[in-house]
Amino acid sequence: MVDNICYGGLFMKIAGIQKLSLVDYPGKTCCTVFTAGCDLRCPFCHNASLVTHIEDDPLPEAEVMDFLKRRVGLLQAVTISGGEPLLQSGVEQFAASVKEMGYLVKLDTNGTFPDKLKALVGSGVIDFVAMDIKNSRRKYAVTSGVKNLDLKPIEESVEFLKSGAVPYEFRTTVVREFHTAEDFAEIAEWLGDVPAYYLQQFVNSGDLIDGGVRGYDAAEMKTLLEEVKKYIPNARLRGVA
């Protein structure tokens, strides 16, 4: 195993990098950096190896930062994803260094670390946050794969983003074994009329914690969306084939 590499005072366990994405930052060309490790165990996680194989050799931060330096002017943004990036001790320093290069910075998070989220946004190094909403509150624990999950931190993160401190979106990956129309009515009522909420069609990446889960088809996704739109008129589908 290679220990975390220090690059200019940064400490991040980077498990992978997607050098070009047209979908991970709204309206921008971006690079997506994937961090290792997560505090949840969602059965349908499409990056399961980032969650369950955190001891695998990480990418050296110096290599990632050098790549980003070479892409200044060609890419517009960097998305920090995972896993759960807020587990990383050096995420703020990493985001600050990326922002100093002139990139917009987006954070993907599950919302379980509201204090870290607030501090990161407050430091001015994050331009956009995407927070996963796993399910209705009554089914959050089973959907996240954590039996005794404390929902209060997640609710705190939701309320913080709704305060308007940073541009944001909420999103839910829709899985047949976990989500029903009733669940989405409860989610939508919980979130309220937020500016951006996406129902993402589940696609089996081949890298799942539970390979037996399935998605809904396009027609079914549209039906679920109509339930959500009763509460969130701006809700949209994402990734529907």
Coordinates of N, CA and C in Angstrom, one line a residue:
M1 N 0.8 -1.2 0.0 CA 0.0 0.0 0.0 C 0.9 1.2 0.0
V2 N 0.4 2.2 -0.7 CA 1.1 3.5 -0.8 C 0.4 4.5 0.2
D3 N 1.1 5.0 1.2 CA 0.5 6.0 2.1 C 0.1 7.3 1.3
N4 N -0.8 8.0 2.0 CA -1.2 9.3 1.4 C 0.0 10.1 1.1
I5 N 0.0 10.7 -0.1 CA 1.1 11.6 -0.5 C 0.9 13.0 -0.2
C6 N 1.9 13.7 0.3 CA 1.7 15.1 0.7 C 2.2 15.9 -0.5
Y7 N 1.4 16.8 -1.0 CA 1.7 17.7 -2.1 C 1.4 19.1 -1.7
G8 N 2.3 19.9 -1.3 CA 2.1 21.3 -0.8 C 1.2 21.3 0.4
G9 N 1.3 20.3 1.3 CA 0.6 20.3 2.5 C -0.8 19.6 2.4
L10 N -1.1 19.0 1.3 CA -2.3 18.3 1.0 C -2.3 16.9 1.5
F11 N -3.4 16.3 2.0 CA -3.4 14.9 2.3 C -4.8 14.4 1.8
M12 N -4.8 13.7 0.7 CA -6.0 13.1 0.2 C -5.7 11.7 -0.3
K13 N -6.6 10.8 0.0 CA -6.5 9.4 -0.6 C -7.4 9.4 -1.9
I14 N -6.7 9.6 -3.0 CA -7.4 9.7 -4.3 C -7.4 8.3 -4.9
A15 N -8.6 7.8 -5.2 CA -8.7 6.4 -5.7 C -8.8 6.4 -7.2
G16 N -9.1 7.5 -7.8 CA -9.3 7.5 -9.3 C -9.6 8.9 -9.8
I17 N -9.5 9.1 -11.1 CA -9.7 10.4 -11.8 C -10.4 10.2 -13.1
Q18 N -11.4 10.9 -13.4 CA -12.0 10.9 -14.7 C -11.6 12.2 -15.3
K19 N -10.8 12.1 -16.4 CA -10.1 13.3 -16.9 C -11.0 14.3 -17.6
L20 N -12.1 13.8 -18.1 CA -13.0 14.7 -18.8 C -14.5 14.2 -18.5
S21 N -15.3 15.1 -18.0 CA -16.7 14.8 -17.8 C -17.5 16.0 -18.3
L22 N -18.6 15.8 -19.0 CA -19.5 16.8 -19.5 C -20.8 16.9 -18.7
V23 N -20.9 16.0 -17.6 CA -22.1 15.9 -16.8 C -21.9 16.2 -15.3
D24 N -20.7 16.1 -14.8 CA -20.5 16.2 -13.4 C -20.5 17.6 -12.8
Y25 N -20.4 18.6 -13.6 CA -20.5 20.0 -13.1 C -21.5 20.7 -14.1
P26 N -22.6 21.2 -13.5 CA -23.7 21.8 -14.4 C -23.1 22.8 -15.4
G27 N -23.2 22.5 -16.7 CA -22.9 23.4 -17.7 C -21.4 23.6 -18.0
K28 N -20.5 22.8 -17.3 CA -19.1 23.0 -17.4 C -18.4 21.8 -17.8
T29 N -17.3 21.9 -18.5 CA -16.4 20.8 -18.7 C -15.5 20.6 -17.5
C30 N -15.4 19.4 -17.0 CA -14.7 19.2 -15.7 C -13.9 17.9 -15.7
C31 N -13.1 17.8 -14.7 CA -12.4 16.6 -14.3 C -13.0 16.2 -13.0
T32 N -13.2 14.9 -12.8 CA -13.8 14.4 -11.5 C -12.7 13.6 -10.8
V33 N -12.5 14.0 -9.5 CA -11.5 13.3 -8.7 C -12.3 12.5 -7.7
F34 N -12.0 11.2 -7.6 CA -12.7 10.2 -6.7 C -11.9 9.9 -5.5
T35 N -12.4 10.2 -4.3 CA -11.7 9.9 -3.1 C -12.1 8.5 -2.6
A36 N -11.3 7.9 -1.8 CA -11.5 6.5 -1.3 C -12.2 6.6 0.1
G37 N -13.1 5.6 0.3 CA -13.7 5.5 1.7 C -15.1 6.2 1.7
C38 N -16.0 5.6 2.5 CA -17.3 6.1 2.7 C -17.9 5.6 4.0
D39 N -18.7 6.4 4.7 CA -19.3 6.0 6.0 C -20.6 5.3 5.8
L40 N -21.1 5.3 4.5 CA -22.3 4.5 4.2 C -22.0 3.3 3.4
R41 N -23.0 2.4 3.3 CA -22.9 1.2 2.5 C -24.1 0.9 1.6
C42 N -24.5 1.9 0.8 CA -25.6 1.8 0.0 C -25.5 0.6 -0.9
P43 N -26.4 -0.4 -0.9 CA -26.3 -1.6 -1.8 C -26.1 -1.3 -3.2
F44 N -26.7 -0.2 -3.7 CA -26.7 0.2 -5.1 C -25.5 1.1 -5.5
C45 N -24.6 1.4 -4.6 CA -23.5 2.3 -4.9 C -22.8 1.8 -6.1
H46 N -22.6 2.7 -7.1 CA -22.0 2.4 -8.4 C -20.5 2.5 -8.3
N47 N -19.9 3.0 -7.2 CA -18.5 3.1 -7.0 C -18.1 2.2 -5.8
A48 N -18.6 1.0 -5.7 CA -18.4 0.1 -4.6 C -16.9 -0.1 -4.2
S49 N -16.1 -0.2 -5.2 CA -14.7 -0.4 -5.0 C -14.0 0.7 -4.2
L50 N -14.6 1.9 -4.4 CA -14.1 3.1 -3.6 C -14.4 3.0 -2.2
V51 N -15.5 2.2 -1.9 CA -16.0 2.1 -0.5 C -15.4 0.9 0.2
T52 N -15.2 -0.2 -0.5 CA -14.8 -1.5 0.1 C -13.4 -1.8 -0.1
H53 N -12.6 -1.1 -0.9 CA -11.2 -1.4 -1.1 C -10.4 -0.2 -0.9
I54 N -10.6 0.4 0.3 CA -9.9 1.7 0.6 C -8.4 1.5 0.8
E55 N -7.9 0.2 1.0 CA -6.5 0.0 1.2 C -5.7 -0.1 -0.1
D56 N -6.5 -0.1 -1.2 CA -5.8 -0.2 -2.5 C -4.9 1.1 -2.7
D57 N -3.9 0.9 -3.5 CA -2.9 2.0 -3.7 C -3.6 3.3 -4.3
P58 N -3.5 4.4 -3.6 CA -4.1 5.6 -4.1 C -3.2 6.3 -5.2
L59 N -3.8 7.2 -5.9 CA -3.0 8.0 -6.9 C -2.2 9.0 -6.1
P60 N -1.0 9.3 -6.4 CA -0.3 10.4 -5.7 C -0.9 11.7 -6.0
E61 N -1.1 12.5 -5.0 CA -1.7 13.8 -5.2 C -0.9 14.7 -6.2
A62 N 0.5 14.5 -6.1 CA 1.3 15.3 -7.1 C 1.0 15.0 -8.5
E63 N 0.7 13.8 -8.8 CA 0.3 13.4 -10.2 C -1.0 14.0 -10.6
V64 N -2.0 14.0 -9.7 CA -3.3 14.6 -10.0 C -3.1 16.2 -10.1
M65 N -2.4 16.8 -9.2 CA -2.3 18.2 -9.3 C -1.5 18.7 -10.6
D66 N -0.5 17.9 -10.9 CA 0.2 18.2 -12.2 C -0.7 18.1 -13.4
F67 N -1.6 17.1 -13.4 CA -2.5 16.9 -14.5 C -3.4 18.2 -14.6
L68 N -3.9 18.6 -13.4 CA -4.8 19.8 -13.4 C -4.1 21.0 -13.9
K69 N -2.9 21.2 -13.5 CA -2.1 22.3 -13.9 C -2.0 22.4 -15.5
R70 N -1.8 21.2 -16.1 CA -1.7 21.1 -17.5 C -3.0 21.4 -18.2
R71 N -4.1 21.2 -17.5 CA -5.4 21.4 -18.2 C -6.0 22.8 -17.9
V72 N -5.3 23.6 -17.2 CA -5.8 25.0 -17.0 C -6.1 25.7 -18.4
G73 N -7.3 26.2 -18.5 CA -7.7 26.8 -19.8 C -8.4 25.9 -20.7
L74 N -8.3 24.5 -20.4 CA -9.0 23.5 -21.3 C -10.2 23.0 -20.5
L75 N -10.1 22.8 -19.2 CA -11.2 22.4 -18.4 C -11.6 23.6 -17.5
Q76 N -12.9 23.6 -17.2 CA -13.5 24.7 -16.4 C -13.7 24.5 -14.9
A77 N -13.8 23.2 -14.6 CA -14.2 22.9 -13.2 C -13.6 21.5 -12.8
V78 N -13.6 21.3 -11.5 CA -13.2 20.0 -10.9 C -14.2 19.6 -9.9
T79 N -14.7 18.4 -10.0 CA -15.6 17.8 -9.1 C -14.9 16.9 -8.1
I80 N -15.1 17.1 -6.8 CA -14.5 16.2 -5.8 C -15.6 15.2 -5.4
S81 N -15.5 14.0 -5.7 CA -16.5 13.0 -5.5 C -15.9 11.8 -4.7
G82 N -16.7 10.7 -4.6 CA -16.2 9.6 -3.8 C -16.9 8.3 -4.2
G83 N -17.1 7.4 -3.1 CA -16.8 7.7 -1.7 C -17.4 8.9 -1.1
E84 N -17.0 9.3 0.1 CA -17.4 10.5 0.7 C -16.2 11.4 0.9
P85 N -16.1 12.5 0.1 CA -14.9 13.3 0.2 C -14.6 14.0 1.6
L86 N -15.7 14.2 2.4 CA -15.5 14.9 3.6 C -14.9 14.0 4.7
L87 N -14.6 12.7 4.4 CA -13.8 11.9 5.2 C -12.3 12.2 5.1
Q88 N -11.9 12.9 4.1 CA -10.5 13.2 3.8 C -10.0 14.4 4.6
S89 N -8.9 14.2 5.3 CA -8.4 15.3 6.2 C -8.0 16.5 5.4
G90 N -7.5 16.3 4.1 CA -7.0 17.4 3.4 C -7.9 18.0 2.3
V91 N -9.2 17.7 2.4 CA -10.1 18.1 1.3 C -10.2 19.6 1.2
E92 N -10.1 20.4 2.3 CA -10.2 21.8 2.1 C -8.9 22.3 1.5
Q93 N -7.8 21.8 1.8 CA -6.5 22.3 1.2 C -6.5 21.9 -0.3
F94 N -7.0 20.7 -0.6 CA -7.0 20.3 -1.9 C -7.9 21.2 -2.8
A95 N -9.1 21.4 -2.3 CA -10.1 22.3 -3.0 C -9.5 23.7 -3.2
A96 N -8.8 24.2 -2.1 CA -8.2 25.6 -2.2 C -7.1 25.6 -3.3
S97 N -6.3 24.6 -3.3 CA -5.2 24.6 -4.3 C -5.8 24.5 -5.8
V98 N -6.9 23.7 -5.9 CA -7.5 23.6 -7.2 C -8.2 24.9 -7.6
K99 N -8.8 25.6 -6.6 CA -9.4 26.9 -6.9 C -8.4 27.9 -7.3
E100 N -7.3 27.9 -6.6 CA -6.2 28.8 -6.9 C -5.7 28.7 -8.4
M101 N -5.9 27.6 -9.0 CA -5.5 27.4 -10.4 C -6.6 28.1 -11.3
G102 N -7.7 28.5 -10.8 CA -8.7 29.1 -11.6 C -9.9 28.2 -11.9
Y103 N -10.0 27.0 -11.3 CA -11.1 26.1 -11.6 C -12.3 26.5 -10.6
L104 N -13.5 26.2 -11.1 CA -14.6 26.1 -10.3 C -14.5 24.7 -9.6
V105 N -15.0 24.6 -8.3 CA -14.9 23.4 -7.6 C -16.3 23.0 -7.1
K106 N -16.6 21.7 -7.4 CA -17.9 21.1 -7.0 C -17.6 20.0 -6.0
L107 N -18.4 19.9 -5.0 CA -18.3 18.8 -4.0 C -19.5 17.9 -4.1
D108 N -19.3 16.6 -4.2 CA -20.4 15.6 -4.0 C -20.3 15.1 -2.6
T109 N -21.5 15.0 -1.9 CA -21.4 14.6 -0.5 C -22.7 13.8 -0.2
N110 N -22.7 13.0 0.8 CA -23.9 12.3 1.3 C -24.5 13.1 2.5
G111 N -23.8 14.2 2.9 CA -24.4 15.0 3.9 C -24.3 14.6 5.4
T112 N -23.5 13.6 5.6 CA -23.3 13.1 7.0 C -22.4 13.9 7.9
F113 N -21.7 14.8 7.3 CA -20.7 15.7 8.0 C -21.1 17.2 7.8
P114 N -22.2 17.6 8.5 CA -22.6 19.0 8.2 C -21.6 20.0 8.7
D115 N -20.9 19.8 9.8 CA -19.9 20.8 10.3 C -18.8 21.0 9.3
K116 N -18.3 19.9 8.7 CA -17.3 19.9 7.7 C -17.8 20.6 6.4
L117 N -19.0 20.3 6.1 CA -19.7 20.9 4.9 C -19.7 22.4 5.1
K118 N -20.2 22.9 6.2 CA -20.3 24.3 6.5 C -19.0 25.0 6.5
A119 N -18.0 24.3 7.1 CA -16.6 24.9 7.1 C -16.1 25.1 5.7
L120 N -16.3 24.0 4.9 CA -15.7 24.1 3.6 C -16.4 25.1 2.7
V121 N -17.7 25.2 2.8 CA -18.4 26.3 2.1 C -18.0 27.7 2.6
G122 N -17.9 27.8 3.9 CA -17.5 29.0 4.5 C -16.2 29.5 4.2
S123 N -15.3 28.6 3.8 CA -13.9 29.0 3.5 C -13.8 29.5 2.1
G124 N -14.9 29.4 1.3 CA -15.0 30.0 0.0 C -14.3 29.2 -1.1
V125 N -14.0 27.9 -0.9 CA -13.3 27.1 -1.9 C -14.3 26.2 -2.7
I126 N -15.6 26.2 -2.3 CA -16.5 25.4 -3.0 C -17.5 26.3 -3.7
D127 N -17.8 26.0 -5.0 CA -18.7 26.8 -5.8 C -20.1 26.1 -6.0
F128 N -20.1 24.8 -5.8 CA -21.4 24.1 -6.0 C -21.3 22.8 -5.2
V129 N -22.5 22.4 -4.6 CA -22.6 21.2 -3.9 C -23.7 20.3 -4.4
A130 N -23.4 19.0 -4.6 CA -24.5 18.1 -5.0 C -24.6 17.1 -3.8
M131 N -25.8 17.0 -3.2 CA -26.0 16.1 -2.0 C -26.9 15.0 -2.4
D132 N -26.5 13.8 -2.1 CA -27.4 12.6 -2.3 C -28.4 12.6 -1.2
I133 N -29.7 12.4 -1.7 CA -30.8 12.0 -0.8 C -31.1 10.6 -1.0
K134 N -30.8 9.7 0.0 CA -30.9 8.3 -0.3 C -32.3 7.8 -0.3
N135 N -33.2 8.4 0.5 CA -34.6 7.9 0.5 C -35.4 8.8 1.4
S136 N -36.7 8.4 1.7 CA -37.5 9.1 2.7 C -36.8 8.9 4.0
R137 N -37.1 9.7 5.0 CA -36.5 9.6 6.3 C -36.7 8.3 7.0
R138 N -37.9 7.8 6.8 CA -38.2 6.5 7.5 C -37.5 5.3 6.9
K139 N -37.0 5.4 5.7 CA -36.3 4.3 5.0 C -34.8 4.6 4.8
Y140 N -34.3 5.7 5.4 CA -32.9 6.2 5.1 C -31.9 5.1 5.6
A141 N -32.1 4.6 6.8 CA -31.1 3.6 7.3 C -31.0 2.4 6.4
V142 N -32.1 1.8 6.1 CA -32.0 0.6 5.3 C -31.4 0.8 3.9
T143 N -31.7 2.0 3.3 CA -31.3 2.3 2.0 C -29.8 2.7 2.0
S144 N -29.3 3.2 3.1 CA -27.9 3.6 3.2 C -27.0 2.4 3.7
G145 N -27.6 1.3 4.1 CA -26.9 0.2 4.5 C -26.3 0.3 5.9
V146 N -26.7 1.3 6.7 CA -26.2 1.5 8.0 C -27.4 1.4 9.0
K147 N -27.4 0.3 9.8 CA -28.6 0.0 10.6 C -29.0 1.1 11.6
N148 N -28.1 1.6 12.3 CA -28.4 2.6 13.3 C -28.0 4.0 12.9
L149 N -28.3 4.3 11.6 CA -27.9 5.7 11.1 C -28.6 6.8 11.8
D150 N -27.8 7.8 12.2 CA -28.3 9.0 12.8 C -28.7 10.0 11.7
L151 N -30.0 10.3 11.6 CA -30.4 11.1 10.5 C -30.2 12.6 10.7
K152 N -30.0 13.0 12.0 CA -29.9 14.4 12.3 C -28.8 15.1 11.5
P153 N -27.6 14.6 11.4 CA -26.6 15.3 10.6 C -27.0 15.5 9.1
I154 N -27.7 14.5 8.5 CA -28.2 14.7 7.2 C -29.2 15.7 7.1
E155 N -30.1 15.8 8.0 CA -31.2 16.8 8.0 C -30.5 18.2 8.2
E156 N -29.5 18.3 9.0 CA -28.8 19.5 9.2 C -28.1 20.0 7.9
S157 N -27.5 19.1 7.1 CA -26.9 19.4 5.9 C -28.0 19.9 4.9
V158 N -29.1 19.2 4.8 CA -30.2 19.7 4.0 C -30.6 21.1 4.3
E159 N -30.8 21.4 5.5 CA -31.2 22.7 5.9 C -30.1 23.8 5.6
F160 N -28.9 23.4 5.8 CA -27.8 24.3 5.5 C -27.8 24.7 4.0
L161 N -27.9 23.7 3.1 CA -27.9 24.0 1.7 C -29.1 24.8 1.3
K162 N -30.3 24.5 1.9 CA -31.5 25.3 1.6 C -31.4 26.7 2.0
S163 N -30.4 27.0 2.9 CA -30.2 28.4 3.4 C -29.7 29.3 2.3
G164 N -29.1 28.7 1.2 CA -28.6 29.4 0.1 C -27.2 29.8 0.2
A165 N -26.4 29.2 1.1 CA -25.0 29.6 1.3 C -24.1 29.3 0.1
V166 N -24.6 28.4 -0.8 CA -23.8 28.0 -1.9 C -24.8 27.4 -2.9
P167 N -24.6 27.5 -4.2 CA -25.5 26.8 -5.2 C -25.4 25.3 -5.0
Y168 N -26.5 24.7 -5.2 CA -26.6 23.3 -4.8 C -27.7 22.5 -5.6
E169 N -27.6 21.2 -5.5 CA -28.7 20.4 -6.0 C -28.8 19.2 -5.1
F170 N -30.0 18.6 -5.0 CA -30.2 17.3 -4.4 C -30.5 16.3 -5.5
R171 N -30.2 15.0 -5.2 CA -30.4 14.0 -6.2 C -30.6 12.7 -5.5
T172 N -31.4 11.8 -6.1 CA -31.7 10.5 -5.6 C -31.5 9.5 -6.7
T173 N -30.7 8.5 -6.5 CA -30.6 7.4 -7.4 C -31.7 6.4 -7.2
V174 N -32.5 6.1 -8.2 CA -33.8 5.4 -8.0 C -33.6 3.9 -8.3
V175 N -33.9 3.2 -7.2 CA -33.7 1.7 -7.2 C -35.0 1.0 -6.9
R176 N -35.3 0.0 -7.7 CA -36.6 -0.7 -7.6 C -36.8 -1.3 -6.2
E177 N -35.8 -1.9 -5.6 CA -35.9 -2.6 -4.4 C -36.0 -1.6 -3.2
F178 N -35.8 -0.3 -3.4 CA -35.8 0.6 -2.2 C -36.8 1.8 -2.4
H179 N -37.1 2.1 -3.6 CA -37.9 3.4 -3.7 C -39.3 3.1 -4.3
T180 N -40.3 3.8 -3.8 CA -41.7 3.7 -4.3 C -42.2 5.1 -4.5
A181 N -43.3 5.2 -5.1 CA -44.0 6.5 -5.3 C -44.2 7.2 -4.0
E182 N -44.6 6.4 -3.0 CA -44.9 7.0 -1.6 C -43.6 7.5 -1.0
D183 N -42.5 6.9 -1.2 CA -41.2 7.4 -0.8 C -40.9 8.7 -1.4
F184 N -41.1 8.9 -2.7 CA -40.8 10.1 -3.3 C -41.7 11.3 -2.9
A185 N -42.9 10.9 -2.6 CA -43.8 12.0 -2.1 C -43.3 12.5 -0.7
E186 N -42.8 11.5 0.1 CA -42.2 11.9 1.4 C -40.9 12.7 1.2
I187 N -40.1 12.3 0.3 CA -38.8 13.0 0.1 C -39.1 14.4 -0.4
A188 N -40.0 14.6 -1.3 CA -40.4 15.9 -1.9 C -41.0 16.8 -0.9
E189 N -41.8 16.2 0.0 CA -42.4 17.0 1.0 C -41.4 17.5 2.0
W190 N -40.4 16.6 2.3 CA -39.3 16.9 3.2 C -38.4 18.0 2.7
L191 N -38.0 17.9 1.4 CA -37.1 18.9 0.8 C -37.8 20.2 0.6
G192 N -39.1 20.2 0.2 CA -39.8 21.4 -0.1 C -39.4 21.9 -1.6
D193 N -39.8 23.1 -1.9 CA -39.6 23.6 -3.3 C -38.2 24.1 -3.5
V194 N -37.3 23.1 -3.6 CA -35.9 23.5 -3.7 C -35.6 23.8 -5.2
P195 N -34.5 24.5 -5.5 CA -34.3 24.9 -6.9 C -33.9 23.8 -7.8
A196 N -33.3 22.7 -7.3 CA -32.8 21.6 -8.2 C -32.9 20.3 -7.4
Y197 N -33.7 19.3 -8.0 CA -33.8 18.0 -7.4 C -33.9 17.0 -8.6
Y198 N -33.0 16.1 -8.6 CA -32.9 15.1 -9.8 C -33.2 13.7 -9.3
L199 N -34.0 13.0 -10.1 CA -34.2 11.6 -9.9 C -33.3 10.9 -11.0
Q200 N -32.3 10.2 -10.5 CA -31.3 9.6 -11.4 C -31.7 8.1 -11.6
Q201 N -31.7 7.7 -12.9 CA -32.0 6.3 -13.2 C -30.8 5.5 -12.8
F202 N -31.1 4.4 -12.0 CA -30.0 3.5 -11.7 C -29.6 2.7 -12.9
V203 N -28.3 2.6 -13.0 CA -27.7 1.8 -14.0 C -26.6 0.9 -13.3
N204 N -26.7 -0.4 -13.6 CA -25.7 -1.3 -13.0 C -24.3 -1.1 -13.6
S205 N -23.4 -0.6 -12.8 CA -22.0 -0.3 -13.3 C -21.2 -1.5 -13.3
G206 N -21.6 -2.6 -12.7 CA -20.8 -3.8 -12.6 C -19.9 -3.7 -11.3
D207 N -20.0 -2.6 -10.6 CA -19.1 -2.4 -9.4 C -20.0 -2.0 -8.2
L208 N -20.9 -3.0 -7.8 CA -21.9 -2.7 -6.8 C -21.6 -3.4 -5.5
I209 N -22.2 -2.9 -4.4 CA -22.1 -3.7 -3.2 C -23.1 -4.8 -3.2
D210 N -24.3 -4.6 -3.8 CA -25.3 -5.7 -4.0 C -25.7 -5.7 -5.4
G211 N -25.2 -6.8 -6.1 CA -25.4 -6.9 -7.6 C -26.8 -7.2 -7.9
G212 N -27.7 -7.5 -6.9 CA -29.1 -7.9 -7.2 C -30.1 -6.8 -7.4
V213 N -29.7 -5.5 -7.2 CA -30.6 -4.4 -7.3 C -30.9 -4.0 -8.8
R214 N -32.0 -3.4 -9.0 CA -32.4 -3.1 -10.4 C -33.0 -1.6 -10.4
G215 N -33.0 -1.1 -11.6 CA -33.6 0.2 -11.8 C -35.0 0.2 -12.3
Y216 N -35.6 1.4 -12.5 CA -36.9 1.5 -13.1 C -36.7 1.9 -14.6
D217 N -37.7 1.5 -15.4 CA -37.6 1.9 -16.8 C -38.0 3.4 -17.0
A218 N -37.8 3.9 -18.2 CA -38.0 5.3 -18.5 C -39.5 5.8 -18.2
A219 N -40.4 4.9 -18.5 CA -41.8 5.3 -18.3 C -42.1 5.3 -16.8
E220 N -41.6 4.4 -16.1 CA -41.8 4.4 -14.6 C -41.1 5.6 -13.9
M221 N -39.9 6.0 -14.4 CA -39.2 7.1 -13.9 C -40.1 8.4 -14.1
K222 N -40.7 8.5 -15.2 CA -41.6 9.7 -15.5 C -42.7 9.7 -14.6
T223 N -43.3 8.6 -14.2 CA -44.4 8.5 -13.3 C -44.0 8.9 -11.9
L224 N -42.8 8.5 -11.5 CA -42.3 8.9 -10.2 C -42.0 10.4 -10.1
L225 N -41.5 10.9 -11.3 CA -41.2 12.3 -11.3 C -42.5 13.2 -11.1
E226 N -43.6 12.7 -11.7 CA -44.8 13.4 -11.6 C -45.2 13.5 -10.1
E227 N -45.0 12.5 -9.3 CA -45.3 12.5 -7.9 C -44.4 13.6 -7.2
V228 N -43.2 13.7 -7.6 CA -42.3 14.7 -7.0 C -42.7 16.1 -7.4
K229 N -43.1 16.3 -8.6 CA -43.4 17.6 -9.1 C -44.6 18.2 -8.4
K230 N -45.4 17.5 -7.7 CA -46.5 18.1 -6.9 C -45.9 19.0 -5.8
Y231 N -44.7 18.7 -5.4 CA -44.0 19.5 -4.3 C -42.9 20.3 -4.8
I232 N -42.1 19.7 -5.9 CA -40.9 20.4 -6.4 C -41.1 20.6 -7.9
P233 N -41.7 21.7 -8.3 CA -41.9 21.9 -9.8 C -40.7 21.8 -10.6
N234 N -39.5 22.1 -10.1 CA -38.3 22.1 -10.9 C -37.6 20.8 -10.9
A235 N -38.2 19.7 -10.3 CA -37.6 18.4 -10.3 C -37.4 17.9 -11.7
R236 N -36.3 17.2 -12.0 CA -36.0 16.7 -13.3 C -35.5 15.2 -13.2
L237 N -35.5 14.6 -14.4 CA -34.9 13.3 -14.5 C -33.5 13.4 -15.0
R238 N -32.6 12.5 -14.6 CA -31.3 12.5 -15.1 C -30.8 11.1 -15.5
G239 N -30.2 10.9 -16.6 CA -29.7 9.7 -17.1 C -30.7 8.7 -17.6
V240 N -31.9 9.2 -17.9 CA -33.0 8.2 -18.3 C -32.8 7.9 -19.8
A241 N -32.7 6.6 -20.1 CA -32.4 6.2 -21.5 C -33.7 6.2 -22.3

